[in-house]
Coordinates of C-alpha atoms in Angstrom, one line a residue:
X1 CA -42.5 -38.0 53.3
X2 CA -43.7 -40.8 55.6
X3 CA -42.6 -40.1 59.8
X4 CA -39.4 -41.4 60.5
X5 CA -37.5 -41.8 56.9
X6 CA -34.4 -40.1 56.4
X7 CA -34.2 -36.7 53.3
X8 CA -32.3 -37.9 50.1
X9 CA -29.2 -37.0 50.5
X10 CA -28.5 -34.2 47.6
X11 CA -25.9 -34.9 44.8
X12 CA -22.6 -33.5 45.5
X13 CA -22.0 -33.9 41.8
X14 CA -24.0 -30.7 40.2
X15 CA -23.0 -27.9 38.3
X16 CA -22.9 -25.5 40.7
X17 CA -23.3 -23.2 37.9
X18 CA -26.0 -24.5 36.0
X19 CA -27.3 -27.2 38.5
X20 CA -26.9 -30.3 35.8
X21 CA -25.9 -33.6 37.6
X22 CA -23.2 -35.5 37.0
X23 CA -25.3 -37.6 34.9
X24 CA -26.4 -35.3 32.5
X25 CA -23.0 -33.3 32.1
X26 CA -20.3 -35.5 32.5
X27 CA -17.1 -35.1 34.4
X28 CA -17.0 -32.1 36.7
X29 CA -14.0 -29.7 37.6
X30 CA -13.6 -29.4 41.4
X31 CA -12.3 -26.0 43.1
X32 CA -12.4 -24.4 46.4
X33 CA -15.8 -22.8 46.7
X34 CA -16.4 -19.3 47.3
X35 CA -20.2 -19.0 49.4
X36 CA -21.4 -16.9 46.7
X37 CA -21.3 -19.5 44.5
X38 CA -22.1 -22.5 46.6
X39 CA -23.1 -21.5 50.3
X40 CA -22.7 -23.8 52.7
X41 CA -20.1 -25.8 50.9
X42 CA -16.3 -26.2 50.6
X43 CA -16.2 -27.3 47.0
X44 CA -17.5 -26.4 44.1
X45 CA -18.4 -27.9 41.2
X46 CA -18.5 -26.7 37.3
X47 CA -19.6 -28.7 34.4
X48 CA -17.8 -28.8 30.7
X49 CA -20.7 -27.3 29.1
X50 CA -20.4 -24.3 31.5
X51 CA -16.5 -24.2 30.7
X52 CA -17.2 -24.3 27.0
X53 CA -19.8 -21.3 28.2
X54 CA -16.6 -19.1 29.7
X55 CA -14.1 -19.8 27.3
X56 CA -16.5 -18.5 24.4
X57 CA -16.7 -15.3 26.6
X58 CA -13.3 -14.8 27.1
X59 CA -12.7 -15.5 23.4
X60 CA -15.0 -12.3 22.8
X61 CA -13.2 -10.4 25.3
X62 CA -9.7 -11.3 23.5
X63 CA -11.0 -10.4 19.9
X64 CA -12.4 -6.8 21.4
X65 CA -8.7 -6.7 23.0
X66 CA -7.6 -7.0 19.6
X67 CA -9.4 -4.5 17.7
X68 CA -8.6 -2.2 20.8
X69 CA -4.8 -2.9 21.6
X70 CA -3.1 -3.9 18.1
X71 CA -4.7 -1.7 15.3
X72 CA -1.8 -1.8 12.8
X73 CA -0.3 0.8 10.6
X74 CA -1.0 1.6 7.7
X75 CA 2.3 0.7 6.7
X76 CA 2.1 -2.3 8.8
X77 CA -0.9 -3.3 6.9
X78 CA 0.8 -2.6 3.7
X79 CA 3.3 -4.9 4.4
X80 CA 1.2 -8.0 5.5
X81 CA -0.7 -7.3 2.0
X82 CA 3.2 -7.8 0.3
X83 CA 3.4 -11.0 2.3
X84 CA 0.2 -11.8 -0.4
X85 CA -1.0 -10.1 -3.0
X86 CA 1.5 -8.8 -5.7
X87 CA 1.4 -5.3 -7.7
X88 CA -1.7 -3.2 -7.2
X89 CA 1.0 -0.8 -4.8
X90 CA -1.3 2.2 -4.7
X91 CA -4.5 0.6 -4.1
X92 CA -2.6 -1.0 -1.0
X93 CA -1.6 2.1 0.5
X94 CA -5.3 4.0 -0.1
X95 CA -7.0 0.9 1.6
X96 CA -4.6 0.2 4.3
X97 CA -5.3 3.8 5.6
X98 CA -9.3 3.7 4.9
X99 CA -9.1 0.8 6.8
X100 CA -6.9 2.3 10.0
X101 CA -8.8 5.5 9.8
X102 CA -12.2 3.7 9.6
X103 CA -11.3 1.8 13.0
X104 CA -9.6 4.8 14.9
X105 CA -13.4 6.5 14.3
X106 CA -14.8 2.9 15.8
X107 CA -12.0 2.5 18.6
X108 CA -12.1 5.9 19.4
X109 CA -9.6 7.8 21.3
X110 CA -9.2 10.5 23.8
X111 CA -9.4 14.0 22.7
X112 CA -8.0 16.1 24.5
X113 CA -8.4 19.4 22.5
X114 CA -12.2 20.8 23.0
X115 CA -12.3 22.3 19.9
X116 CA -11.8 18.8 18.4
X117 CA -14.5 16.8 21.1
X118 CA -17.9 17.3 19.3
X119 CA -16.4 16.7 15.9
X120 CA -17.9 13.7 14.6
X121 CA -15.8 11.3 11.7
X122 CA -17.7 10.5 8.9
X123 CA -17.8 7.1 7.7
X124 CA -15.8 6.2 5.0
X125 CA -17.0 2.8 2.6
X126 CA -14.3 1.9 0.0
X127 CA -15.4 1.1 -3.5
X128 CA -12.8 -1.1 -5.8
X129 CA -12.7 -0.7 -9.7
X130 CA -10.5 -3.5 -11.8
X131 CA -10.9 -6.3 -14.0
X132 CA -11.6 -10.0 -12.9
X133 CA -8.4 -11.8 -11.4
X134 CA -7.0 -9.1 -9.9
X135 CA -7.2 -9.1 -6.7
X136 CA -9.8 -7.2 -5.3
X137 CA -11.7 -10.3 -3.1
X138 CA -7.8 -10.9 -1.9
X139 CA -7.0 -7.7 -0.5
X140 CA -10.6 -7.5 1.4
X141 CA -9.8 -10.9 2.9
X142 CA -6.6 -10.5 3.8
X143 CA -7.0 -7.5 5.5
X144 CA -9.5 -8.8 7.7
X145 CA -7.7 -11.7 8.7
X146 CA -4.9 -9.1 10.0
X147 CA -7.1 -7.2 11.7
X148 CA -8.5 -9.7 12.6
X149 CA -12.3 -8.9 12.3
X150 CA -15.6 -11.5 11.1
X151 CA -15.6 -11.2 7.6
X152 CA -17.7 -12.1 5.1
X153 CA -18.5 -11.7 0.8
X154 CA -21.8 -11.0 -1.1
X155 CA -22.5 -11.3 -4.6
X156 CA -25.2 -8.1 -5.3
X157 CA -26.2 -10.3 -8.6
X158 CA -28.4 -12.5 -6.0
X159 CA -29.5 -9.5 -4.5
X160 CA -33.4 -7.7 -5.7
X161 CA -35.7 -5.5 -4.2
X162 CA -37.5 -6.7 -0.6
X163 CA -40.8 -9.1 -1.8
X164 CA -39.1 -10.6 -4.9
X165 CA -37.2 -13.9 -5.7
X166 CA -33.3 -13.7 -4.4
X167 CA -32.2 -12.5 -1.2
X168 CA -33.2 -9.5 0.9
X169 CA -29.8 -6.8 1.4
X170 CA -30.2 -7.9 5.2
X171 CA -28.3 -11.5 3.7
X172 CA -25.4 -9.4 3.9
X173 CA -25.4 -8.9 7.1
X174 CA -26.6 -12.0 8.2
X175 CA -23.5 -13.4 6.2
X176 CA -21.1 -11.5 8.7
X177 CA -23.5 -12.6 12.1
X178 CA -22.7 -15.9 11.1
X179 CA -19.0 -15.4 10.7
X180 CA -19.0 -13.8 14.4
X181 CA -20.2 -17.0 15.6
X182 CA -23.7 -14.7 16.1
X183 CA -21.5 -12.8 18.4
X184 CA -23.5 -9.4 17.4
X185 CA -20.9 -6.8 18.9
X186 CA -17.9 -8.7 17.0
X187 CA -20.3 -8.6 13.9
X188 CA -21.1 -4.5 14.2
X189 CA -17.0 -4.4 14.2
X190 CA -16.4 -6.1 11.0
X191 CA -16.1 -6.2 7.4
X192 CA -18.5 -7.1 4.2
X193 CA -17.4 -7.1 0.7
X194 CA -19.8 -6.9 -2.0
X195 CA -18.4 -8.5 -5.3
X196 CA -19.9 -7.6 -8.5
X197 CA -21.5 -4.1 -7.8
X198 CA -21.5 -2.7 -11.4
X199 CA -23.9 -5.5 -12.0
X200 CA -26.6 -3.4 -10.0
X201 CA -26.6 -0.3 -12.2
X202 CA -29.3 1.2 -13.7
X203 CA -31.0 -0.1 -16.7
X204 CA -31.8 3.2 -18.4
X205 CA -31.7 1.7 -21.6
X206 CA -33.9 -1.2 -21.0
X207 CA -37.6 -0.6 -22.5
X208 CA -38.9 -3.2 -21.0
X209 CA -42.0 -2.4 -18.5
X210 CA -41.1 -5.1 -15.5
X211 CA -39.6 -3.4 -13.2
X212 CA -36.3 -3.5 -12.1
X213 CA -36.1 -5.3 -9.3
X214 CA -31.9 -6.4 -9.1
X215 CA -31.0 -2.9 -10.3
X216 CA -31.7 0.6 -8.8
X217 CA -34.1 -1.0 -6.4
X218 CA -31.2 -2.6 -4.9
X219 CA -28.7 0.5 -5.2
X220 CA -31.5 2.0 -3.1
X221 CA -31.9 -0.8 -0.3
X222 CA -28.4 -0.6 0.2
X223 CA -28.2 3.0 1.0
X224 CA -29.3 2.8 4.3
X225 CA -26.8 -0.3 5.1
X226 CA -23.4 1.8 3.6
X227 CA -24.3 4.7 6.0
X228 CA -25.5 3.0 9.1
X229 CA -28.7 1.9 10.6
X230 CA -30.2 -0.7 12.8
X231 CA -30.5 -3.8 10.4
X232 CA -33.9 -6.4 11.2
X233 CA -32.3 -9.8 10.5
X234 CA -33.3 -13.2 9.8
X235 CA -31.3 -15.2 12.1
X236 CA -32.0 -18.2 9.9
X237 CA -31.3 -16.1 6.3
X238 CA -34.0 -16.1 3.9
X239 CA -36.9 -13.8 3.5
X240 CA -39.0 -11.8 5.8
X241 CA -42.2 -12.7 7.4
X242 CA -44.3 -10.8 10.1
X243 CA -44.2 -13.7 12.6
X244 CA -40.2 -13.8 12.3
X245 CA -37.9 -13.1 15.5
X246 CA -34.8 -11.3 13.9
X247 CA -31.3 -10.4 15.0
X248 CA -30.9 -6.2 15.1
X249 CA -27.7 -5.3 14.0
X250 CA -26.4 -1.9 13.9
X251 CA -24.4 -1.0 10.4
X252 CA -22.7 2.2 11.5
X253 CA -19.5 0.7 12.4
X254 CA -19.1 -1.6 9.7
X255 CA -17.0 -1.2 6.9
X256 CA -17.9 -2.2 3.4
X257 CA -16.1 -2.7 0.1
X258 CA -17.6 -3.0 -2.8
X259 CA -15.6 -4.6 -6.0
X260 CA -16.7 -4.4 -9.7
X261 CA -15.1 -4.4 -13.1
X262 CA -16.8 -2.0 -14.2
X263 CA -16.9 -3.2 -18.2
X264 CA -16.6 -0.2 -20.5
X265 CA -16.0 2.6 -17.7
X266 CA -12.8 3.2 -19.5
X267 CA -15.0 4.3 -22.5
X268 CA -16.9 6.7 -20.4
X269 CA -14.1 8.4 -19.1
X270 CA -12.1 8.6 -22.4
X271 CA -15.4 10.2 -24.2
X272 CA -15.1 12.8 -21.1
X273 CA -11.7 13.3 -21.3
X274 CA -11.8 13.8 -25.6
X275 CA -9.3 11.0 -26.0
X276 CA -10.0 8.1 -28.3
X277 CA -9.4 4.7 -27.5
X278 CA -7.3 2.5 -29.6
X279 CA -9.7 -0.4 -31.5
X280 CA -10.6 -3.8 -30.8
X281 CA -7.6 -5.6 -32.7
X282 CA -5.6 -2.2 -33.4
X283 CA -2.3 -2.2 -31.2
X284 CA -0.6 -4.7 -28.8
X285 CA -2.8 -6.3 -26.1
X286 CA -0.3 -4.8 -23.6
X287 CA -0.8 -1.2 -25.2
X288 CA -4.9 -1.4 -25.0
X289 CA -4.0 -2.6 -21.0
X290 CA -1.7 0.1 -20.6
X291 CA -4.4 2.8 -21.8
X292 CA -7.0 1.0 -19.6
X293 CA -5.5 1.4 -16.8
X294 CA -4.8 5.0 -17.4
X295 CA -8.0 6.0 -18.4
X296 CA -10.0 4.1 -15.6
X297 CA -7.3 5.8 -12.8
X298 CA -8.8 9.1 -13.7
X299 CA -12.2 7.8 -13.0
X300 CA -15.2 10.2 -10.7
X301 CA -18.4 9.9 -9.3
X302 CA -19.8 11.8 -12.7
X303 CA -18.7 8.9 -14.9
X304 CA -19.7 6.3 -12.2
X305 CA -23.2 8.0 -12.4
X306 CA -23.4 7.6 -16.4
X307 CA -22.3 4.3 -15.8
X308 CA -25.2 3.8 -14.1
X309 CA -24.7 3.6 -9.9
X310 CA -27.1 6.2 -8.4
X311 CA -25.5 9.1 -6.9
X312 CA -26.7 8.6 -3.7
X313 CA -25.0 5.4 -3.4
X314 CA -21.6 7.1 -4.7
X315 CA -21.8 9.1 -2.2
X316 CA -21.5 6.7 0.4
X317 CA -18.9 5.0 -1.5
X318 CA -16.3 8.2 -1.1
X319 CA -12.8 5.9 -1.4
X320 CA -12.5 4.7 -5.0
X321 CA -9.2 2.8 -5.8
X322 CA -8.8 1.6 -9.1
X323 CA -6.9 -2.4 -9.5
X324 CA -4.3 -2.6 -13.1
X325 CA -4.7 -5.5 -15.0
X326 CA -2.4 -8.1 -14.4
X327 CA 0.6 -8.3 -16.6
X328 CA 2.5 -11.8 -17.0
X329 CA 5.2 -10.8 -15.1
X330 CA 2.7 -10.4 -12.0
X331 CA 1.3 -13.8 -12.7
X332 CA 5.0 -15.2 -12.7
X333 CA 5.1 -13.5 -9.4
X334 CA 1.9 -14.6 -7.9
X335 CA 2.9 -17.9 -9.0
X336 CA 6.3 -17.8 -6.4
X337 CA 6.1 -14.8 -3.9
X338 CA 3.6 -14.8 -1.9
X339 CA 3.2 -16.9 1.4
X340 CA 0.5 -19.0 0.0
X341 CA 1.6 -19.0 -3.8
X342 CA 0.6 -22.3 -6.0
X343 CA 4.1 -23.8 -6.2
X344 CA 5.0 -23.6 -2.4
X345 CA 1.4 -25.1 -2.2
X346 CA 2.2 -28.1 -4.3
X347 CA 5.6 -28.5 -3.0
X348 CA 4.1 -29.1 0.5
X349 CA 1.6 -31.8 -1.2
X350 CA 4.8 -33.2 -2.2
X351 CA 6.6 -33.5 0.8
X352 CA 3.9 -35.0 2.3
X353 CA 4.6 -37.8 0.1
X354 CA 8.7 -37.7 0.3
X355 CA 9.0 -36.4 -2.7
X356 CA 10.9 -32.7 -3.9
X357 CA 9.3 -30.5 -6.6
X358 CA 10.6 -27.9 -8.8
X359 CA 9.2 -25.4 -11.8
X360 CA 11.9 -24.4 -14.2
X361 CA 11.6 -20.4 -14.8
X362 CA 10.1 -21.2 -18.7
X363 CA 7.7 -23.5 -17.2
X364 CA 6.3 -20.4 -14.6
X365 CA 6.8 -18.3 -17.5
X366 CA 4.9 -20.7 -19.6
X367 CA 1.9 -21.1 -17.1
X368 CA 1.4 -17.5 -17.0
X369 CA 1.1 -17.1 -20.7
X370 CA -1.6 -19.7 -20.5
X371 CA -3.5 -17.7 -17.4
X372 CA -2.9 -14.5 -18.9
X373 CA -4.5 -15.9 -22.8
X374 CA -7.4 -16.6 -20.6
X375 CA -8.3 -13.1 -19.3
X376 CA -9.7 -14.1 -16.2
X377 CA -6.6 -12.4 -14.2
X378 CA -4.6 -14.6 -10.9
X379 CA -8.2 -16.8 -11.5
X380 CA -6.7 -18.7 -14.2
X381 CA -3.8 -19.8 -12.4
X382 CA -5.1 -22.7 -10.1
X383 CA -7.1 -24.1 -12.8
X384 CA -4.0 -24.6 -15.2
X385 CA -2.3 -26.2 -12.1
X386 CA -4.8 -28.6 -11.5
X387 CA -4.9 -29.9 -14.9
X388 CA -1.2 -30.0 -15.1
X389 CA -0.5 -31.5 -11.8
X390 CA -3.5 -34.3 -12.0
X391 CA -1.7 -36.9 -13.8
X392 CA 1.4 -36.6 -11.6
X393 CA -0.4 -36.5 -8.0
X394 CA -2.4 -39.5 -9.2
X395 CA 0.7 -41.7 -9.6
X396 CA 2.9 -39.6 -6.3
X397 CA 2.1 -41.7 -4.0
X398 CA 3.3 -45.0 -5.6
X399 CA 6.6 -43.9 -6.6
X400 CA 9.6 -44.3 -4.6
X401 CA 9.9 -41.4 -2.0
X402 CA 13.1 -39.4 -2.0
X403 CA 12.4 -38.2 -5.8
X404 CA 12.8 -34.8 -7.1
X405 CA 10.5 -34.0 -9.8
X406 CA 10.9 -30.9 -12.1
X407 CA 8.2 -29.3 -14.1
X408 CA 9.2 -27.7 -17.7
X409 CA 7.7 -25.7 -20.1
X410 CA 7.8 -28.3 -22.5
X411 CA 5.8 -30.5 -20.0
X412 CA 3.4 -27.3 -19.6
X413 CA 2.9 -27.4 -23.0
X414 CA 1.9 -30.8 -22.6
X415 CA 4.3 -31.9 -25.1
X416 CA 5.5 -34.7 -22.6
X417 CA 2.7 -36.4 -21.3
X418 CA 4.7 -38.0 -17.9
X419 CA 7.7 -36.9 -16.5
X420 CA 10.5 -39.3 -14.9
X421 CA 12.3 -38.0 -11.6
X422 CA 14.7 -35.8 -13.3
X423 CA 17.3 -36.7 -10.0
X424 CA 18.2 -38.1 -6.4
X425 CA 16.5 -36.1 -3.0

């Protein structure tokens, strides 16, 4: 600096937070400043990236609030699963106080008695046996949206053995990082549902001399996972290389469920129990359902093992609850109880348009015949209601608003191609 010239003023417009100007952050927020902060100064300055910064923090503090201040009841929980899923009354109960027990042993509490203090709560993983359509992905989700916890759902047919094609059983986890917003301790706290487990069994039967790399290799990798351990994970997902940073995420305090259908089980356990099954094409549908669902209730780790799930992994599985199949008087229900059921759906889509909709009780009745002929459970439902709405919701917004529109079983039949407003809003 040349003698006599006069030191650049500095900006009064930084971050006094991160030190960005003005110029590079935008629009600052002025507040009396404490000398910690900015010494020497009166105000203070904070940028909106440094906000966003806070808030993020104090959203993380609010959801650990959560978990800690408002853990439900179990009968609390059971009746926020009404509000949504319809029938499957027992396997409500048995998860809703898996699910409060699992987080008192995260939560804690204060024991008192010192008899009680150096007892330690095992971990207890739920495992879910019913037929497709039935609500097992339903219940997982909707419980963790009460409970608010990250979520997330695996498929263990994309899963194999660590150094083959598919993904690594760390995807899992990385799945539930990423619906923390990578906020790890939110993550640790949450919940993972595996769909499809009886798709990883073993293949004892198979001759063939690859190995098998999606089946008992995989039971085996996720072992360690189910009962807790500090998990290396790709922050970016896919597989494992020496060079890779990686997330570590501890797996103690998370809670899994694991959902299959478990095809045949019910043949396992009638062969155990001496009681033979009634034939393919002997007896009504809703008799073979009936004894189904009787036979797979009695189900234990024994016939799980002949099924083919290791024991080991059973073992960390200890909460089995077994799903019915749904009946077509559930999917009338599903179809018109539940906060989010189809025909409230569409009647919103509707009066967005100004327009009124209505299903006759043969049409519902009709729809569920349809999803139920199917056998692919609730599943079925929102396809049929797509093809049958399509034609109308095309044409909807056209027509003259103030219209009520009624859906019969004649037009589910598709016996009437286009239906007229059947009267004035």
């Amino acid at each position: 600096m040349s003698e006599g010239s006069t030191p650049a003023a500095p900006n009064p417009l930084a971050c006094d937070f991160c030190g960005r100007s003005a110029a590079e952050a935008g629009p600052m927020i002025e507040g009396k400043a404490l000398q910690a902060i900015a010494p020497g100064s009166a105000i203070a300055h904070i940028c909106n990236q440094c906000v966003d910064v806070c808030e993020g923090i104090f959203q993380q503090h609010e959801r650990a609030k959560v978990q800690v201040d408002k853990l439900p009841t179990p009968r609390e929980l059971v009746a926020h699963l009404d509000d949504y899923i319809i029938g499957q009354e027992n396997v409500k109960k048995t998860l809703a106080v898996a699910v409060v027990n699992h987080y008192k042993r995260v939560l804690g509490g204060e024991i008192t008695d010192p008899d009680l203090q150096d007892v330690e709560v095992a971990k207890s993983n739920v495992l879910l046996i019913g037929p497709t359509g039935c609500g097992k992905t339903a219940l997982a989700q909707t419980l963790a949206r009460r409970l608010h916890v990250p979520f997330a759902i695996g498929d263990a047919t994309t899963l194999t053995e660590a150094g083959y094609v598919g993904e690594d059983v760390e995807n899992l986890i990385l799945k539930l990082v990423m619906a923390a917003d990578y906020d790890i301790a939110a993550a640790e706290k949450g919940i993972i549902y595996i769909d499809e487990i009886d798709k990883i069994g073993k293949t004892s039967q198979n001759v063939s001399i690859t190995r098998d790399v999606s089946g008992e290799g995989v039971q085996q990798a996720l072992l360690k996972l189910l009962e807790g351990t500090t998990a290396n994970v790709p922050p970016q997902g896919g597989r494992k290389h020496p060079e890779q940073q990686y997330l570590q995420v501890n797996t103690t305090d998370i809670l899994f469920i694991c959902g299959g259908t478990f095809v045949g089980l019910e043949e396992i356990i009638g062969k155990r129990l001496g009681r033979k099954l009634i034939g393919f094409g002997r007896g009504e549908v809703k008799d073979r359902e009936v004894e189904r669902n009787e036979l797979v209730a009695q189900v234990t780790p024994e016939d799980l093992e002949r099924y083919g799930m290791i024991p080991e992994l059973i073992g960390r599985l200890p909460i089995i609850a077994t799903l019915d199949q749904l009946s077509v008087a559930d999917l009338e229900r599903i179809l018109n109880e539940p906060k989010d059921a189809l025909t409230k759906q569409y009647r919103v889509l509707f009066h967005v348009d100004g327009a009124k909709l209505e299903f006759t009780g043969a049409a519902i009745h009709e729809i569920a015949k349809l999803a139920k002929a199917r056998g692919t459970g609730a599943r079925a439902l929102r396809s049929i209601m797509e093809n049958l709405m399509l034609e109308v919701m095309y044409e909807l917004p056209e027509r003259e608003a103030g219209q009520t529109y009624t859906i019969t079983d004649a037009i589910v039949r598709k016996e009437e191609r286009l239906f007229e407003p059947s009267s004035k809003a």
